[in-house]
CSV table of N, CA, C and O in Angstrom, one decimal:
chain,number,residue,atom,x,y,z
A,1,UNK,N,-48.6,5.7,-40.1
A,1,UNK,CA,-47.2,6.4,-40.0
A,1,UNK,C,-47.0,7.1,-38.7
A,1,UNK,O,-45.9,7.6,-38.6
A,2,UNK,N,-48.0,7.3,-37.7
A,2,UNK,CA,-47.9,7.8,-36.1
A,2,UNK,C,-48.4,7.1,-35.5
A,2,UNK,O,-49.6,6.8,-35.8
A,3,UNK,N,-48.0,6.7,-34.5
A,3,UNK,CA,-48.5,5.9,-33.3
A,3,UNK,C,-48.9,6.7,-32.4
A,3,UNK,O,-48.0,7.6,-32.2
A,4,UNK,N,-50.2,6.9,-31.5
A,4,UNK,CA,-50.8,7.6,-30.8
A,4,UNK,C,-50.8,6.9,-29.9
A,4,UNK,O,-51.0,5.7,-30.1
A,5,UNK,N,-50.6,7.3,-28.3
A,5,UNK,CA,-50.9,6.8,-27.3
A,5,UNK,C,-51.2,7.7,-26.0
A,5,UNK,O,-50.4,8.5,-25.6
A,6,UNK,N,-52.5,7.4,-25.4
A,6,UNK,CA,-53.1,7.6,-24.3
A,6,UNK,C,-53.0,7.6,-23.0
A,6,UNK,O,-52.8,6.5,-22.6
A,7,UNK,N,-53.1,8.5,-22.3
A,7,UNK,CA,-52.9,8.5,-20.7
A,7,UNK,C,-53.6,9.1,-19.6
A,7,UNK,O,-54.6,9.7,-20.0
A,8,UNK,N,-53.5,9.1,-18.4
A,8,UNK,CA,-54.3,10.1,-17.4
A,8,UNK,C,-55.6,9.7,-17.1
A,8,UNK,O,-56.1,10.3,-16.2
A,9,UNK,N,-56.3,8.6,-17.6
A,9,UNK,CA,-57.7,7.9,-17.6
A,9,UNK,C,-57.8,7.2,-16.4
A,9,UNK,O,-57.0,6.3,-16.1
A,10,UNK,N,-58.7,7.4,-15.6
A,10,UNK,CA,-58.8,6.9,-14.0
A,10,UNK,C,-60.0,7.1,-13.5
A,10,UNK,O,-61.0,7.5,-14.1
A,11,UNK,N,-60.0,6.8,-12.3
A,11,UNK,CA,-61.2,7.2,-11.2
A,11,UNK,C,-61.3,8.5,-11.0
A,11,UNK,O,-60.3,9.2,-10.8
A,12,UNK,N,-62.8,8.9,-10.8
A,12,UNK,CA,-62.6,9.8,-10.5
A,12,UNK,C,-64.5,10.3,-9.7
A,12,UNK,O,-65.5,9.8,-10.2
A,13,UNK,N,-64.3,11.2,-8.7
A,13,UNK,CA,-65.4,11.0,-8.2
A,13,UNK,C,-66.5,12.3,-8.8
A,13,UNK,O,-66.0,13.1,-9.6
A,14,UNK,N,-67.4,12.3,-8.6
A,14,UNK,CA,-67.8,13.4,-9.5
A,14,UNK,C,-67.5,14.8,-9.1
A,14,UNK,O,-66.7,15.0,-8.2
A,15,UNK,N,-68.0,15.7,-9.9
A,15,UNK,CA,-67.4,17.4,-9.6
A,15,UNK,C,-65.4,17.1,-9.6
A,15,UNK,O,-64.7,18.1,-9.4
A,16,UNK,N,-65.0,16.0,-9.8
A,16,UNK,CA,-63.6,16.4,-9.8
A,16,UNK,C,-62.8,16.5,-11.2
A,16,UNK,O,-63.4,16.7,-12.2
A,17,UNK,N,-61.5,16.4,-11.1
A,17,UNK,CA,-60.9,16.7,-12.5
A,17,UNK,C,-59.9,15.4,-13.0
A,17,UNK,O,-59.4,14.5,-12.2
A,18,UNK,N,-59.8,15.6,-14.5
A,18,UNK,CA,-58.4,14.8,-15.1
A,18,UNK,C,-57.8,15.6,-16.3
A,18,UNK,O,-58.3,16.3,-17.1
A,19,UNK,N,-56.8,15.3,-16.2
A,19,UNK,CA,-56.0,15.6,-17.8
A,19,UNK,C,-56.0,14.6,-18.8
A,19,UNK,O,-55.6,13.6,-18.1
A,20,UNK,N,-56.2,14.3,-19.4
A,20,UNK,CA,-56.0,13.3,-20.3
A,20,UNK,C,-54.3,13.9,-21.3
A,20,UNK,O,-53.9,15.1,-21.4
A,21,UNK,N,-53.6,12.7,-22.0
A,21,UNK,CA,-52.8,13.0,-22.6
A,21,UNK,C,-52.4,12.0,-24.0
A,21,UNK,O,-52.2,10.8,-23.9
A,22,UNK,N,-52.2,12.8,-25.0
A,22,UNK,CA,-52.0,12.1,-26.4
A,22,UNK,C,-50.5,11.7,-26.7
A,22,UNK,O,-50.0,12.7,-27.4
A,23,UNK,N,-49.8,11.0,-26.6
A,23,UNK,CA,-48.0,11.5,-27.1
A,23,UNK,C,-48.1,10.7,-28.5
A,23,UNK,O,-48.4,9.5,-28.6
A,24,UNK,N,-47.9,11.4,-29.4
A,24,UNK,CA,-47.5,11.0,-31.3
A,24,UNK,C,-46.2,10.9,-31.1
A,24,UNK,O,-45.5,11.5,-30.3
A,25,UNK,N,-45.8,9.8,-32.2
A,25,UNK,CA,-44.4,9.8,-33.1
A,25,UNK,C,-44.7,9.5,-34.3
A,25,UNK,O,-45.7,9.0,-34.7
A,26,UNK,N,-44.0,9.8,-34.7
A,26,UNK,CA,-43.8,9.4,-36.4
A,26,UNK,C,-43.8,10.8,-37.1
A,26,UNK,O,-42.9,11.6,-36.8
A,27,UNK,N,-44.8,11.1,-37.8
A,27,UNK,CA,-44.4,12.7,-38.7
A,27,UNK,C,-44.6,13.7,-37.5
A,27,UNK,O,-45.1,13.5,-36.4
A,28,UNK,N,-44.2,14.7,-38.1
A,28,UNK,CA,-43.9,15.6,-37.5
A,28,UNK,C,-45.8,16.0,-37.0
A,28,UNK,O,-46.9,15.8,-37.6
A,29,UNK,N,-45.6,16.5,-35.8
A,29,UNK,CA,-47.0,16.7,-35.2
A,29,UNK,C,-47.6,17.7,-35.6
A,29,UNK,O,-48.7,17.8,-35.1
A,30,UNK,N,-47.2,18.6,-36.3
A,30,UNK,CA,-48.2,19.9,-36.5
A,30,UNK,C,-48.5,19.8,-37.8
A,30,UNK,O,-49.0,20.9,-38.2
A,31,UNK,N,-48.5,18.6,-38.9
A,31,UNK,CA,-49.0,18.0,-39.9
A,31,UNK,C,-50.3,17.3,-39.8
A,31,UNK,O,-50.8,16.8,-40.8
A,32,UNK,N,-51.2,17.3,-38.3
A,32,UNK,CA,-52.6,16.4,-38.3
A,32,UNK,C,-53.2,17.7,-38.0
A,32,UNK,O,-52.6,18.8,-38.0
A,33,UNK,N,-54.2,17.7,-37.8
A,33,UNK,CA,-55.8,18.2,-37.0
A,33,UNK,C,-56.0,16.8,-36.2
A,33,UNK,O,-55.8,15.7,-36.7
A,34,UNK,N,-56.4,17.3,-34.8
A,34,UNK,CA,-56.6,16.2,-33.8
A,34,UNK,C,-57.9,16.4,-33.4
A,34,UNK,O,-58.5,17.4,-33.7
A,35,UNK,N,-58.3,15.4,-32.6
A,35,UNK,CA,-59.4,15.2,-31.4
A,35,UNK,C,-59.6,14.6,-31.0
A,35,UNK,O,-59.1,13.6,-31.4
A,36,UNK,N,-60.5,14.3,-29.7
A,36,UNK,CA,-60.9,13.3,-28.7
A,36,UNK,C,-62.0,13.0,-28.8
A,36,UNK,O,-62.8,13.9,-29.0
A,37,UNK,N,-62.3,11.4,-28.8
A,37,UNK,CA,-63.6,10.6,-29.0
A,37,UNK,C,-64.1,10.1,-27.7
A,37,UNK,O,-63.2,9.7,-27.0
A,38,UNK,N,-65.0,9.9,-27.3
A,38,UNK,CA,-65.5,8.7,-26.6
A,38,UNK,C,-66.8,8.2,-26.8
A,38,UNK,O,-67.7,8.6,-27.4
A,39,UNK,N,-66.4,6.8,-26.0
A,39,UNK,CA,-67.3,6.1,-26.3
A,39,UNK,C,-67.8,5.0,-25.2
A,39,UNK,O,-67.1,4.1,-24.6
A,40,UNK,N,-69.3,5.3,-24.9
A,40,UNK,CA,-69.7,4.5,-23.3
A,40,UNK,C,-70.2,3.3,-24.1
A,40,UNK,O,-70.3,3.3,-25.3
A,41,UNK,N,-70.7,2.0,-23.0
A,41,UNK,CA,-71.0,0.5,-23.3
A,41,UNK,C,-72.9,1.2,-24.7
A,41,UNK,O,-73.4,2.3,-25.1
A,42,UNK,N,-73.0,0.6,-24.7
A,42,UNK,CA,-74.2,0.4,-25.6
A,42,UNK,C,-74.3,1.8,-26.6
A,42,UNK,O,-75.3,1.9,-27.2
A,43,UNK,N,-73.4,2.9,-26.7
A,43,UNK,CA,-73.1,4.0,-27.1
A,43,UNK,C,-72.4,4.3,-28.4
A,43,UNK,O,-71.4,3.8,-28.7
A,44,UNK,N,-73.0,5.2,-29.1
A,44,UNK,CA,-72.0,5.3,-30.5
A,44,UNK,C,-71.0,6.2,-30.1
A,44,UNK,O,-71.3,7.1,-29.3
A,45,UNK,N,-69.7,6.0,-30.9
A,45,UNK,CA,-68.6,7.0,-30.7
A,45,UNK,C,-68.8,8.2,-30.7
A,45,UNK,O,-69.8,8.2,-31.4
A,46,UNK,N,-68.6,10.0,-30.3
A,46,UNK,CA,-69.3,10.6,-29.8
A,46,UNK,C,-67.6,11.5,-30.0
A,46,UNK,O,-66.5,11.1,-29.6
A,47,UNK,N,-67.8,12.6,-30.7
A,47,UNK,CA,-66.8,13.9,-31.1
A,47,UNK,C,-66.9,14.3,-29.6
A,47,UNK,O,-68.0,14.2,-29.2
A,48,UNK,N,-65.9,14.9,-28.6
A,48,UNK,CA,-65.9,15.3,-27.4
A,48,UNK,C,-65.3,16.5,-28.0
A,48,UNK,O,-66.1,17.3,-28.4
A,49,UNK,N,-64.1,16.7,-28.0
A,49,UNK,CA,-63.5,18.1,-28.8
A,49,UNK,C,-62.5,18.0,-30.0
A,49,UNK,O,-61.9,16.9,-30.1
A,50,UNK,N,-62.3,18.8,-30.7
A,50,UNK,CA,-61.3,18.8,-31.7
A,50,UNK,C,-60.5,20.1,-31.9
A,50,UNK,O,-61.1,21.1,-31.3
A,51,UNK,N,-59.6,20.2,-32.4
A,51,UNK,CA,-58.4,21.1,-32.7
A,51,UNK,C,-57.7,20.8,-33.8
A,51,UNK,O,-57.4,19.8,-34.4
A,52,UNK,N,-57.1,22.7,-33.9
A,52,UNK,CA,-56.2,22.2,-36.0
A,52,UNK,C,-55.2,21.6,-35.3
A,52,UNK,O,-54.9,20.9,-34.3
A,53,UNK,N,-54.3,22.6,-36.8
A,53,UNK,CA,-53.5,21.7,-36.6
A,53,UNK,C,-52.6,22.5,-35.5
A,53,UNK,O,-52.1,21.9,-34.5
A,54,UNK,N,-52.3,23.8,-35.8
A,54,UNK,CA,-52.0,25.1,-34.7
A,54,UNK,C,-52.4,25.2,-33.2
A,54,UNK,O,-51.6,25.4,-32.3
A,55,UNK,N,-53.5,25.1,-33.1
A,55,UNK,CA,-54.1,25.0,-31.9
A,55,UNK,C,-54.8,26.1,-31.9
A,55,UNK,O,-55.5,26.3,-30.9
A,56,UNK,N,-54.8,27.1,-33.0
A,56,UNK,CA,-55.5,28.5,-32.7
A,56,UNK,C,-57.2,28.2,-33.0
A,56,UNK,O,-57.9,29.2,-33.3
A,57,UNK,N,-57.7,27.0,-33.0
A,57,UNK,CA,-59.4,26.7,-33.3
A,57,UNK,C,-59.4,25.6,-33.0
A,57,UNK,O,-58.7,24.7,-33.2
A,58,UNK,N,-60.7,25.8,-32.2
A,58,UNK,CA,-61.4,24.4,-31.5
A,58,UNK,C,-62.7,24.4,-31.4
A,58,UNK,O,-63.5,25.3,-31.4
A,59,UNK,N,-63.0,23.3,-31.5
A,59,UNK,CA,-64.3,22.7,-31.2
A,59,UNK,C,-64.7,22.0,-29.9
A,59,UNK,O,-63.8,21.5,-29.2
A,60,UNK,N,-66.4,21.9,-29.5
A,60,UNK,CA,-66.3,21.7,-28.3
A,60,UNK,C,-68.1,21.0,-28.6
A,60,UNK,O,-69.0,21.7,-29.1
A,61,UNK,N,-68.4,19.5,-28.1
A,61,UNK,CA,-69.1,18.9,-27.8
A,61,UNK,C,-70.1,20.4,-26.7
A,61,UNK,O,-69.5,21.3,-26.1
A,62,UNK,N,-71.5,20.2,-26.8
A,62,UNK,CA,-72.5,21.2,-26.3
A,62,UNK,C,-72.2,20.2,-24.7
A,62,UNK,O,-71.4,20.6,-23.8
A,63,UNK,N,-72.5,19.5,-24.7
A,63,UNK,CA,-72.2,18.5,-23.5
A,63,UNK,C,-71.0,18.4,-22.5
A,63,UNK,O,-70.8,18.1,-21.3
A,64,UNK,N,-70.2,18.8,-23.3
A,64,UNK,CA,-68.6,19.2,-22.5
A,64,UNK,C,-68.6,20.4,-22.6
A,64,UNK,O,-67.6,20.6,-21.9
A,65,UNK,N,-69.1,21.9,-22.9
A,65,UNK,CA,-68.7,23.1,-23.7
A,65,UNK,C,-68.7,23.7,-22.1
A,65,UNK,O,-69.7,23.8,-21.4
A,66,UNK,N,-67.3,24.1,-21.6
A,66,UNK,CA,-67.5,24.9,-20.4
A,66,UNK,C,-66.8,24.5,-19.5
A,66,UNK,O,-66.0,25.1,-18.8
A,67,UNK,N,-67.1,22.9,-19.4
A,67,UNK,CA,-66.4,22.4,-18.7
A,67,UNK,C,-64.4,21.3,-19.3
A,67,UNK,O,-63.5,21.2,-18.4
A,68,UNK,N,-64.2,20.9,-20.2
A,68,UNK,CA,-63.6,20.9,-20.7
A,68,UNK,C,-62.5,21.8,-21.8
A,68,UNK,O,-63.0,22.4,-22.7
A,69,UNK,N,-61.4,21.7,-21.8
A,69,UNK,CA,-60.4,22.0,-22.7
A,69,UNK,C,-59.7,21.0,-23.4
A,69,UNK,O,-59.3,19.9,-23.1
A,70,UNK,N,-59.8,21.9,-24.7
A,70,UNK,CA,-58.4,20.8,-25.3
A,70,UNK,C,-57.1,22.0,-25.9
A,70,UNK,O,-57.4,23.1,-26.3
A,71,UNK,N,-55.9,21.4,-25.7
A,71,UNK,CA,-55.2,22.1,-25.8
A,71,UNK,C,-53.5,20.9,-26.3
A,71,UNK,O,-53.3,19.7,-25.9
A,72,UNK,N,-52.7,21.8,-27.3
A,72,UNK,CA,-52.0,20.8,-27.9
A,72,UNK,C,-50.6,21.4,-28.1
A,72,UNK,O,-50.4,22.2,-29.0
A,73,UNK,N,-49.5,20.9,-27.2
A,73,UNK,CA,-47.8,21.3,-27.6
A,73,UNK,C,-47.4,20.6,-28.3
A,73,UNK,O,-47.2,19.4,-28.1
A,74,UNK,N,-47.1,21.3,-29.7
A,74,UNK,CA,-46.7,20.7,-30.9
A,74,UNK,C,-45.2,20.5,-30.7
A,74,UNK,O,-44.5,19.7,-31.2
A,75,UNK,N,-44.9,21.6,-29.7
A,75,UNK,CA,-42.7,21.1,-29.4
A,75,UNK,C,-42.6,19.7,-28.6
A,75,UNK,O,-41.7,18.9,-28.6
A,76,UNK,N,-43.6,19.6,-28.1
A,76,UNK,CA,-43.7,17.9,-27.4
A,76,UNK,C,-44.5,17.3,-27.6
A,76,UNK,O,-45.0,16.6,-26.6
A,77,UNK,N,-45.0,17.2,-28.9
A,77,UNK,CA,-45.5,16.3,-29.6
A,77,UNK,C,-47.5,16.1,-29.1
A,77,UNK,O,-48.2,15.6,-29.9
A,78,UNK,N,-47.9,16.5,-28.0
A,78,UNK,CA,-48.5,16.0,-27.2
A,78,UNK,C,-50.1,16.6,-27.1
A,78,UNK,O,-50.1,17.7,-26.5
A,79,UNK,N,-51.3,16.2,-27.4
A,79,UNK,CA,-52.1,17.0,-27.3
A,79,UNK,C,-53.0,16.6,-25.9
A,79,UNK,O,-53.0,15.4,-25.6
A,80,UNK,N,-53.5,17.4,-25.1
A,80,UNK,CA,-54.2,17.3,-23.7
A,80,UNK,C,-55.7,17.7,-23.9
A,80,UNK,O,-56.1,18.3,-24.9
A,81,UNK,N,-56.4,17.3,-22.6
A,81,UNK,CA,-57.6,17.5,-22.3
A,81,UNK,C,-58.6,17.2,-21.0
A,81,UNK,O,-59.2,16.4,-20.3
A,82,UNK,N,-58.2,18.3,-21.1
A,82,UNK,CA,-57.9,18.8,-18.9
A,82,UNK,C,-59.2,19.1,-18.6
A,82,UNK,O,-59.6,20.3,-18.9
A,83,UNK,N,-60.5,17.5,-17.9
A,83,UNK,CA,-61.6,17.5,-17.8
A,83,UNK,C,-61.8,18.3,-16.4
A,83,UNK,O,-61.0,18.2,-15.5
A,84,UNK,N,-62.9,19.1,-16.2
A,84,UNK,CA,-63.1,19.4,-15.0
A,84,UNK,C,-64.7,19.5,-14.8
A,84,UNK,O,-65.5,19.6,-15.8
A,85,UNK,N,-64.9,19.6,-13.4
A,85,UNK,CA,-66.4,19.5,-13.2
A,85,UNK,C,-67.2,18.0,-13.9
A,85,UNK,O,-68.3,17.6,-14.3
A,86,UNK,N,-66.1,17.4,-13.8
A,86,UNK,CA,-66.7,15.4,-14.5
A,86,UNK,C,-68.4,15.0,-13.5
A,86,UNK,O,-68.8,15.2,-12.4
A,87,UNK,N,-69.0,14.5,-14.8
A,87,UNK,CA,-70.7,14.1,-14.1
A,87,UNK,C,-70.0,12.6,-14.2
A,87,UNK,O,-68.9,12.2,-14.5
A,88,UNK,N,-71.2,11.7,-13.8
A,88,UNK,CA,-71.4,10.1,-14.5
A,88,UNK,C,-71.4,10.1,-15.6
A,88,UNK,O,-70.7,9.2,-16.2
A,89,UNK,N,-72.0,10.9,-16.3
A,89,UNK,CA,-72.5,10.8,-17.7
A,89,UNK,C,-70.9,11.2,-18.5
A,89,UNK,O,-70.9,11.0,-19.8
A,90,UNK,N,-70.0,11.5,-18.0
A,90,UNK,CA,-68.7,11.8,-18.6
A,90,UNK,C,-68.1,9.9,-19.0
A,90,UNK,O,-67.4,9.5,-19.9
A,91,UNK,N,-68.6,9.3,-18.1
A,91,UNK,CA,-67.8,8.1,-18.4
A,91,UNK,C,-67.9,7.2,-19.6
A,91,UNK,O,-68.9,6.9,-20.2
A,92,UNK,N,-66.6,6.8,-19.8
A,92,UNK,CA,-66.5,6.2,-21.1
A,92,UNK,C,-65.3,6.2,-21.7
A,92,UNK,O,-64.6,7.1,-21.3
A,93,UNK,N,-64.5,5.3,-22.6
A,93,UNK,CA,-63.3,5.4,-23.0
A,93,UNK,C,-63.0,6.6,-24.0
A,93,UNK,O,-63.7,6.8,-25.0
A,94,UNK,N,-62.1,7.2,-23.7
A,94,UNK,CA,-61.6,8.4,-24.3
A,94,UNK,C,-60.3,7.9,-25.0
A,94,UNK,O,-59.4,7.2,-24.6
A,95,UNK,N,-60.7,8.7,-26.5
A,95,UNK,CA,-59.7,8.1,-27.7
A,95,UNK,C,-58.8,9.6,-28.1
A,95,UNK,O,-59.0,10.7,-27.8
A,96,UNK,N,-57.8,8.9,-28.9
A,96,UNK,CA,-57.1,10.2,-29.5
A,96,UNK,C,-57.0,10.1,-30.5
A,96,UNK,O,-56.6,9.0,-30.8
A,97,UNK,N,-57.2,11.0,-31.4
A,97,UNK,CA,-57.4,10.1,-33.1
A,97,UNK,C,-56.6,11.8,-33.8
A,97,UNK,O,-56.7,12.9,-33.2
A,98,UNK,N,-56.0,11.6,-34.7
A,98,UNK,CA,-55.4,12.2,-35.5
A,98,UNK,C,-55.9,12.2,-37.0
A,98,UNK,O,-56.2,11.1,-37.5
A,99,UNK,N,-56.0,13.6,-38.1
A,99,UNK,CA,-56.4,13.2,-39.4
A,99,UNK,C,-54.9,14.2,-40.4
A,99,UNK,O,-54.6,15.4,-40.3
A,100,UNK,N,-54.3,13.3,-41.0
A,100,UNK,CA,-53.1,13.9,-41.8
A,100,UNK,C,-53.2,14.7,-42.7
A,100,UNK,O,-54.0,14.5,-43.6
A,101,UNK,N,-52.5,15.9,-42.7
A,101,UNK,CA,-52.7,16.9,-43.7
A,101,UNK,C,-53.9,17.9,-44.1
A,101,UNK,O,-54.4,18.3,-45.1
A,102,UNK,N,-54.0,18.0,-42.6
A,102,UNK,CA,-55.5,19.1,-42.2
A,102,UNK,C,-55.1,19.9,-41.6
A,102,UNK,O,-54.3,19.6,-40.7
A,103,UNK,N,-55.5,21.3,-41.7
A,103,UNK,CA,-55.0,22.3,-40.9
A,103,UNK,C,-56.1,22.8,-40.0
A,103,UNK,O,-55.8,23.1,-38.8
A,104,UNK,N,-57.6,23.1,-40.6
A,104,UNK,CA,-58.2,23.0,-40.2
A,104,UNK,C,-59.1,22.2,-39.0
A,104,UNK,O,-58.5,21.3,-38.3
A,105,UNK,N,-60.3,22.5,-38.7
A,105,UNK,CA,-60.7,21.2,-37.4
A,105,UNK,C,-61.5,20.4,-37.8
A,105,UNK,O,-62.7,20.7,-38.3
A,106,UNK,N,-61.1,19.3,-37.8
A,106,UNK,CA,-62.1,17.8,-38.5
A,106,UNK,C,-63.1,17.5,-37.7
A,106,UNK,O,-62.9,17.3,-36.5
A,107,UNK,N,-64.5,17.5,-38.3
A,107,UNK,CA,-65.6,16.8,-37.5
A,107,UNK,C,-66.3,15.3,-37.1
A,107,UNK,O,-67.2,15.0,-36.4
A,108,UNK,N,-65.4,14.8,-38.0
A,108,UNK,CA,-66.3,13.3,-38.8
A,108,UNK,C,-64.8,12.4,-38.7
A,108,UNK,O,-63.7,12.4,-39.1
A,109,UNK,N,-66.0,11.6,-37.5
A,109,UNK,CA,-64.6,10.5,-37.3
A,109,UNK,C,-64.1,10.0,-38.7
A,109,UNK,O,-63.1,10.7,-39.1
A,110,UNK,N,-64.4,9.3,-39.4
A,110,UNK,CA,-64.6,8.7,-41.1
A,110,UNK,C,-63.4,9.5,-41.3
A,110,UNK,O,-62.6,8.8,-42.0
A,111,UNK,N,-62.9,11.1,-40.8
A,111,UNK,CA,-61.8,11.4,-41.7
A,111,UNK,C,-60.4,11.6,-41.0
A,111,UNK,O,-59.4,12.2,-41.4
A,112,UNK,N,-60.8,11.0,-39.8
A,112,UNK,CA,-59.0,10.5,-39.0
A,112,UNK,C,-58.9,9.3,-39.4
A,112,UNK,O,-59.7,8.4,-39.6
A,113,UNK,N,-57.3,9.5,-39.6
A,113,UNK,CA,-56.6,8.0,-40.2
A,113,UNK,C,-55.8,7.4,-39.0
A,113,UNK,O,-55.4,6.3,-39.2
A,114,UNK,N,-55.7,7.9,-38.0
A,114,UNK,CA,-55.0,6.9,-36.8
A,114,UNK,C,-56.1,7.5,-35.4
A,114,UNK,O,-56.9,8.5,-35.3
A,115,UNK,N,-55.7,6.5,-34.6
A,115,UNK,CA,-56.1,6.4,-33.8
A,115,UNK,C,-55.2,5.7,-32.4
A,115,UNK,O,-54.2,4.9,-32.5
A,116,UNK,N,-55.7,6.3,-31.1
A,116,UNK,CA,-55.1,5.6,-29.7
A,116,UNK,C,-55.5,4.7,-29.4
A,116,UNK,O,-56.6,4.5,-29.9
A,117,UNK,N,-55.1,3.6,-28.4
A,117,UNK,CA,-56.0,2.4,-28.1
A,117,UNK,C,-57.0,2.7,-27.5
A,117,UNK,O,-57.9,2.0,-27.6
A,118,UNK,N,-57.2,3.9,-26.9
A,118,UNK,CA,-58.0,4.4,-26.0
A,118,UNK,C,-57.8,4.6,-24.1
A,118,UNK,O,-57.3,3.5,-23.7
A,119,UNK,N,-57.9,5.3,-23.2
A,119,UNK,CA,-57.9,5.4,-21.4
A,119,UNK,C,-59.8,5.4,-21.3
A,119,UNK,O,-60.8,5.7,-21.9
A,120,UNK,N,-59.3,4.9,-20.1
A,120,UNK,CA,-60.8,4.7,-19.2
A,120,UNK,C,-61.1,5.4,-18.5
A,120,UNK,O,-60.2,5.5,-17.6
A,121,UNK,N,-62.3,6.6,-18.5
A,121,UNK,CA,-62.2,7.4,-17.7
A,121,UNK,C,-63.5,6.9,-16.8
A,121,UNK,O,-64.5,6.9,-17.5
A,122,UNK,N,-63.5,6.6,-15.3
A,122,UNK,CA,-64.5,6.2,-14.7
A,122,UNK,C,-65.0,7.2,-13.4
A,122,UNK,O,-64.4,7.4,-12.3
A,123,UNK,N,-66.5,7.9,-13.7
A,123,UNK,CA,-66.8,9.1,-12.9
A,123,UNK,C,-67.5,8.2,-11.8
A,123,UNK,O,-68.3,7.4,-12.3
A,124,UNK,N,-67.3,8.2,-10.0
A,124,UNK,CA,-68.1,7.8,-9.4
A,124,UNK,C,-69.1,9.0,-9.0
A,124,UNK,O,-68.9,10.1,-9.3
A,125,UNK,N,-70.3,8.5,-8.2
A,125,UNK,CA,-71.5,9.5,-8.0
A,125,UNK,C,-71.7,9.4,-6.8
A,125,UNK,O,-72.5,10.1,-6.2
């Protein structure tokens, strides 16, 4: 019932930055708990950050914790995640997945019901 779609995924050389960006339609956006997944080649899908449904609680991968934010305008539908200080080890496609009727912050992919096609985010060294 939302279509999720992905943006801002690019080159990028190390020590630099990106935004990443989610745009939803369909229900109303401050009805999910969101987050960002990724996932590199031979790699299992991997919780990067999550957020309610408010934006007032987040979660944060020990691996990203410091260097990433997630952050979400529910008047524009749109949740972000403005990478900075990117290693090699950051690369991988980055998803945006949504779980309906959570207020709280979801940890377990298993309990989002939509998902983005996914952006490529590629760190050079």
């Amino acid at each position: 019932q939302v279509q999720l779609v992905e943006s801002g995924g690019g080159l990028v050389q190390a020590g630099g930055s990106l935004r990443l960006s989610c745009a939803a339609s369909g229900r109303p956006f401050d009805a999910y708990a969101m987050a960002w997944f990724r996932q590199a080649p031979g790699k299992r899908r991997e919780l990067v950050a999550a957020i309610n449904w408010s934006g007032s609680s987040t979660y944060y991968a020990d691996s990203v914790k410091g260097r990433f934010t997630i952050s979400r305008d529910n008047a524009k539908n749109t949740m972000y995640l403005q990478m900075n200080s990117l290693k090699p080890e950051d690369m991988a496609v980055y998803y945006c997945a949504a779980s309906f009727a959570r207020t709280v912050v979801v940890y377990n992919y298993w309990e989002y019901n939509y998902w983005g096609q996914g952006t490529q985010v590629t760190v050079s060294s």
